């Protein structure tokens, strides 16, 4: 009797063990699926929801976010820009080289004193550190609930309108201004990004963006797309072989230049493109004379080519044509056709000085007219 019962007990133990293993496998799969679902819910993280619940009724601010190599060479022009603004309507944040401090010894404008980030990082062109610095700027600016618009600027950017005009322009629109398009001619998309980033959501555009608060939160709270860029976007070493053909092959190896793709792709994946004005507010003069395998490069404005006529021409632009999408983007703010650009780059000190002199001359004439009217 005992010898016959043993196989039954063995089968029972085996069946119970198999059932236990199956249960744990199913439970593990469900937990993994749940964690994956939470991970891919890009735009609704707990931090973002907490910030979004903050109700703010005071004066809305524009956060000016400067991405600088070290100092701000055009601080004298920006100082003049902020001088006539209400301090309740703007805030300033600077990402500079780690350890660099803005004080009376390093800047000519009091508006930049102590405005540097304490947690800045070393930034390299063409690497993910560039967008990491942008995210640090946005994170710092989001701490103040009054900041409702976020303008990313380089250390060579200049304002081409006064503060009052810029403020009204941005606050009149409920949208972010993000240059974003699908470039079918480029080969920067790395297939290794799939399936996290599908090729159909890959976007390109200018680094210089202006965001509403909710979109800034999406970027800061992202824990999915940024790591993929960090892993897959590497700077190619073009000095391994001096032959032109090999150099060209290396250029094709998915150096995706994160700052031209990250924000655009993230917002596209977050299904937020319908909330964008898909254009930048920062004008760039491109060198279109390059041929062959070379890319276009931005030209620097000097004293000679930053005169009233050149600035007037920039201000007169009211649409942008995107050749790869056969799309004309008419420049609107709250559905009204407006000038496309509020800022411009890349300006030398001489060019910025000429712009400042012109602005001061115009202001003086206006004061004279007011005095005798």
Short mmCIF file of C-alpha atoms in Angstrom, two decimals, residues 156-372:
data_model
loop_
_atom_site.label_atom_id
_atom_site.label_comp_id
_atom_site.label_asym_id
_atom_site.label_seq_id
_atom_site.Cartn_x
_atom_site.Cartn_y
_atom_site.Cartn_z
CA UNK A 156 25.16 84.76 -29.16
CA UNK A 157 21.41 85.46 -29.31
CA UNK A 158 19.97 88.97 -29.32
CA UNK A 159 16.42 90.34 -28.95
CA UNK A 160 15.26 92.25 -32.02
CA UNK A 161 12.21 93.77 -30.28
CA UNK A 162 11.78 95.42 -26.89
CA UNK A 163 10.62 93.49 -23.84
CA UNK A 164 7.03 94.73 -23.98
CA UNK A 165 6.57 93.40 -27.51
CA UNK A 166 8.17 90.04 -26.69
CA UNK A 167 6.04 89.62 -23.57
CA UNK A 168 2.74 90.38 -25.32
CA UNK A 169 3.67 88.15 -28.27
CA UNK A 170 4.40 85.11 -26.09
CA UNK A 171 1.57 85.52 -23.61
CA UNK A 172 -0.98 85.95 -26.40
CA UNK A 173 -0.33 82.40 -27.62
CA UNK A 174 -1.32 79.24 -25.69
CA UNK A 175 1.15 77.21 -27.77
CA UNK A 176 4.83 76.36 -27.65
CA UNK A 177 7.07 77.48 -30.49
CA UNK A 178 9.10 74.46 -31.56
CA UNK A 179 10.63 74.11 -35.00
CA UNK A 180 9.71 70.51 -35.86
CA UNK A 181 9.60 68.68 -39.17
CA UNK A 182 10.16 65.31 -40.81
CA UNK A 183 13.37 65.34 -42.87
CA UNK A 184 13.24 62.43 -45.30
CA UNK A 185 16.67 63.28 -46.74
CA UNK A 186 18.70 62.83 -43.57
CA UNK A 187 20.03 59.58 -42.09
CA UNK A 188 20.51 60.47 -38.44
CA UNK A 189 17.87 58.08 -37.14
CA UNK A 190 19.52 55.07 -35.55
CA UNK A 191 17.51 51.82 -35.96
CA UNK A 192 18.75 50.81 -32.51
CA UNK A 193 16.37 53.42 -31.10
CA UNK A 194 13.45 51.22 -32.09
CA UNK A 195 11.00 50.25 -30.69
CA UNK A 196 11.29 52.94 -27.98
CA UNK A 197 11.51 55.64 -30.65
CA UNK A 198 9.77 54.55 -33.88
CA UNK A 199 11.11 56.10 -37.07
CA UNK A 200 7.69 57.58 -37.83
CA UNK A 201 8.01 59.82 -34.75
CA UNK A 202 11.56 60.99 -35.52
CA UNK A 203 11.62 64.77 -35.90
CA UNK A 204 14.19 67.45 -36.64
CA UNK A 205 14.31 71.18 -35.91
CA UNK A 206 16.04 74.15 -34.37
CA UNK A 207 17.43 73.81 -30.87
CA UNK A 208 16.11 77.24 -29.91
CA UNK A 209 12.65 76.64 -28.52
CA UNK A 210 10.00 78.52 -26.55
CA UNK A 211 7.72 76.40 -24.37
CA UNK A 212 4.55 76.70 -22.37
CA UNK A 213 4.79 75.32 -18.84
CA UNK A 214 3.09 71.97 -19.49
CA UNK A 215 5.48 71.11 -22.32
CA UNK A 216 8.47 72.11 -20.20
CA UNK A 217 7.25 69.65 -17.58
CA UNK A 218 7.05 66.86 -20.16
CA UNK A 219 10.71 67.41 -21.06
CA UNK A 220 11.96 67.54 -17.46
CA UNK A 221 9.94 64.48 -16.43
CA UNK A 222 11.04 62.34 -19.38
CA UNK A 223 12.84 59.18 -18.27
CA UNK A 224 12.38 57.18 -21.46
CA UNK A 225 13.46 59.10 -24.54
CA UNK A 226 16.48 60.91 -23.11
CA UNK A 227 18.33 57.69 -22.12
CA UNK A 228 17.88 56.41 -25.68
CA UNK A 229 19.44 59.57 -27.10
CA UNK A 230 22.25 59.30 -24.57
CA UNK A 231 22.95 55.73 -25.63
CA UNK A 232 22.50 55.98 -29.39
CA UNK A 233 23.77 59.48 -30.29
CA UNK A 234 27.55 59.48 -30.41
CA UNK A 235 30.00 61.88 -32.02
CA UNK A 236 31.75 60.20 -34.95
CA UNK A 237 35.53 60.33 -35.10
CA UNK A 238 36.26 61.78 -38.54
CA UNK A 239 40.02 61.49 -38.14
CA UNK A 240 40.35 57.73 -38.35
CA UNK A 241 40.92 57.95 -42.08
CA UNK A 242 41.87 61.04 -44.05
CA UNK A 243 40.32 59.81 -47.29
CA UNK A 244 37.16 61.63 -48.27
CA UNK A 245 35.14 58.50 -48.95
CA UNK A 246 35.79 56.96 -45.58
CA UNK A 247 35.16 60.25 -43.84
CA UNK A 248 31.78 60.47 -45.58
CA UNK A 249 30.91 56.94 -44.46
CA UNK A 250 31.67 57.88 -40.87
CA UNK A 251 29.40 60.91 -41.14
CA UNK A 252 26.55 58.57 -42.07
CA UNK A 253 26.96 56.57 -38.85
CA UNK A 254 24.02 58.10 -36.98
CA UNK A 255 25.60 61.05 -35.21
CA UNK A 256 22.07 62.23 -34.56
CA UNK A 257 22.97 65.62 -32.98
CA UNK A 258 20.58 65.39 -30.00
CA UNK A 259 19.81 69.11 -29.65
CA UNK A 260 18.24 69.17 -33.13
CA UNK A 261 16.01 66.14 -32.53
CA UNK A 262 15.30 65.46 -28.86
CA UNK A 263 12.57 67.95 -27.95
CA UNK A 264 10.87 67.61 -31.32
CA UNK A 265 10.81 63.80 -31.14
CA UNK A 266 9.72 63.71 -27.49
CA UNK A 267 6.78 66.04 -28.10
CA UNK A 268 5.78 64.09 -31.22
CA UNK A 269 5.80 60.85 -29.21
CA UNK A 270 3.76 62.56 -26.50
CA UNK A 271 1.10 63.41 -29.13
CA UNK A 272 1.59 67.13 -28.50
CA UNK A 273 2.33 68.37 -32.02
CA UNK A 274 -1.19 69.74 -32.27
CA UNK A 275 -0.33 72.15 -29.44
CA UNK A 276 2.70 73.62 -31.20
CA UNK A 277 3.50 76.46 -33.52
CA UNK A 278 5.99 74.37 -35.47
CA UNK A 279 8.62 77.05 -35.92
CA UNK A 280 11.39 78.73 -33.95
CA UNK A 281 11.34 82.33 -32.78
CA UNK A 282 15.09 82.68 -33.27
CA UNK A 283 16.36 83.73 -36.69
CA UNK A 284 19.52 82.15 -38.12
CA UNK A 285 21.28 83.30 -41.28
CA UNK A 286 22.45 80.14 -43.03
CA UNK A 287 25.37 79.80 -45.39
CA UNK A 288 23.72 78.18 -48.43
CA UNK A 289 26.87 78.17 -50.55
CA UNK A 290 28.23 74.88 -49.22
CA UNK A 291 28.12 71.97 -51.65
CA UNK A 292 28.83 68.28 -51.74
CA UNK A 293 28.62 66.41 -48.44
CA UNK A 294 29.03 69.51 -46.28
CA UNK A 295 26.21 70.78 -44.11
CA UNK A 296 24.91 74.32 -43.96
CA UNK A 297 26.49 76.47 -41.29
CA UNK A 298 25.09 79.53 -39.49
CA UNK A 299 26.77 82.80 -40.40
CA UNK A 300 27.85 85.32 -37.78
CA UNK A 301 26.44 88.83 -37.90
CA UNK A 302 29.21 91.42 -37.77
CA UNK A 303 29.01 95.18 -37.32
CA UNK A 304 28.88 95.59 -41.11
CA UNK A 305 25.86 93.34 -41.76
CA UNK A 306 23.79 94.14 -38.66
CA UNK A 307 22.46 97.49 -39.83
CA UNK A 308 18.87 98.78 -39.77
CA UNK A 309 18.09 97.34 -43.20
CA UNK A 310 19.17 93.80 -42.24
CA UNK A 311 17.16 93.92 -39.01
CA UNK A 312 14.15 95.29 -40.88
CA UNK A 313 14.34 92.38 -43.33
CA UNK A 314 14.36 89.86 -40.48
CA UNK A 315 11.36 91.54 -38.88
CA UNK A 316 9.44 91.44 -42.17
CA UNK A 317 9.51 87.63 -42.44
CA UNK A 318 6.02 86.22 -41.77
CA UNK A 319 6.25 82.61 -43.00
CA UNK A 320 8.68 79.71 -43.26
CA UNK A 321 8.70 77.06 -45.99
CA UNK A 322 9.64 73.47 -45.09
CA UNK A 323 10.86 71.85 -48.28
CA UNK A 324 10.91 68.26 -47.00
CA UNK A 325 7.25 68.42 -45.94
CA UNK A 326 6.05 70.77 -48.72
CA UNK A 327 4.62 72.86 -45.89
CA UNK A 328 4.42 76.61 -45.45
CA UNK A 329 4.22 77.60 -41.81
CA UNK A 330 2.56 81.00 -41.54
CA UNK A 331 3.69 82.72 -38.40
CA UNK A 332 0.81 83.19 -35.99
CA UNK A 333 0.30 84.19 -32.41
CA UNK A 334 -3.20 83.41 -31.18
CA UNK A 335 -4.34 82.91 -34.82
CA UNK A 336 -3.10 86.34 -35.93
CA UNK A 337 -0.36 86.62 -38.59
CA UNK A 338 2.71 88.13 -36.92
CA UNK A 339 6.45 88.50 -37.62
CA UNK A 340 8.16 85.13 -37.30
CA UNK A 341 11.14 86.07 -35.17
CA UNK A 342 11.70 87.75 -31.82
CA UNK A 343 15.39 86.89 -31.51
CA UNK A 344 18.35 86.33 -33.80
CA UNK A 345 21.74 84.61 -33.71
CA UNK A 346 24.77 84.50 -34.12
CA UNK A 347 25.71 88.09 -33.23
CA UNK A 348 29.23 89.32 -32.58
CA UNK A 349 29.92 92.01 -29.96
CA UNK A 350 30.24 94.59 -32.72
CA UNK A 351 26.90 93.61 -34.24
CA UNK A 352 25.21 93.71 -30.83
CA UNK A 353 26.74 97.13 -30.14
CA UNK A 354 25.35 98.48 -33.41
CA UNK A 355 21.92 97.08 -32.57
CA UNK A 356 22.09 98.71 -29.13
CA UNK A 357 23.09 102.08 -30.58
CA UNK A 358 20.19 101.95 -33.02
CA UNK A 359 17.79 101.06 -30.21
CA UNK A 360 19.04 103.89 -28.00
CA UNK A 361 18.77 106.38 -30.86
CA UNK A 362 15.18 105.31 -31.54
CA UNK A 363 14.30 105.54 -27.85
CA UNK A 364 15.77 109.04 -27.62
CA UNK A 365 13.75 110.21 -30.61
CA UNK A 366 10.57 108.77 -29.07
CA UNK A 367 11.26 110.61 -25.81
CA UNK A 368 11.75 113.87 -27.71
CA UNK A 369 8.47 113.41 -29.56
CA UNK A 370 6.62 112.69 -26.32
CA UNK A 371 8.13 115.78 -24.71
CA UNK A 372 6.89 118.13 -27.45
#
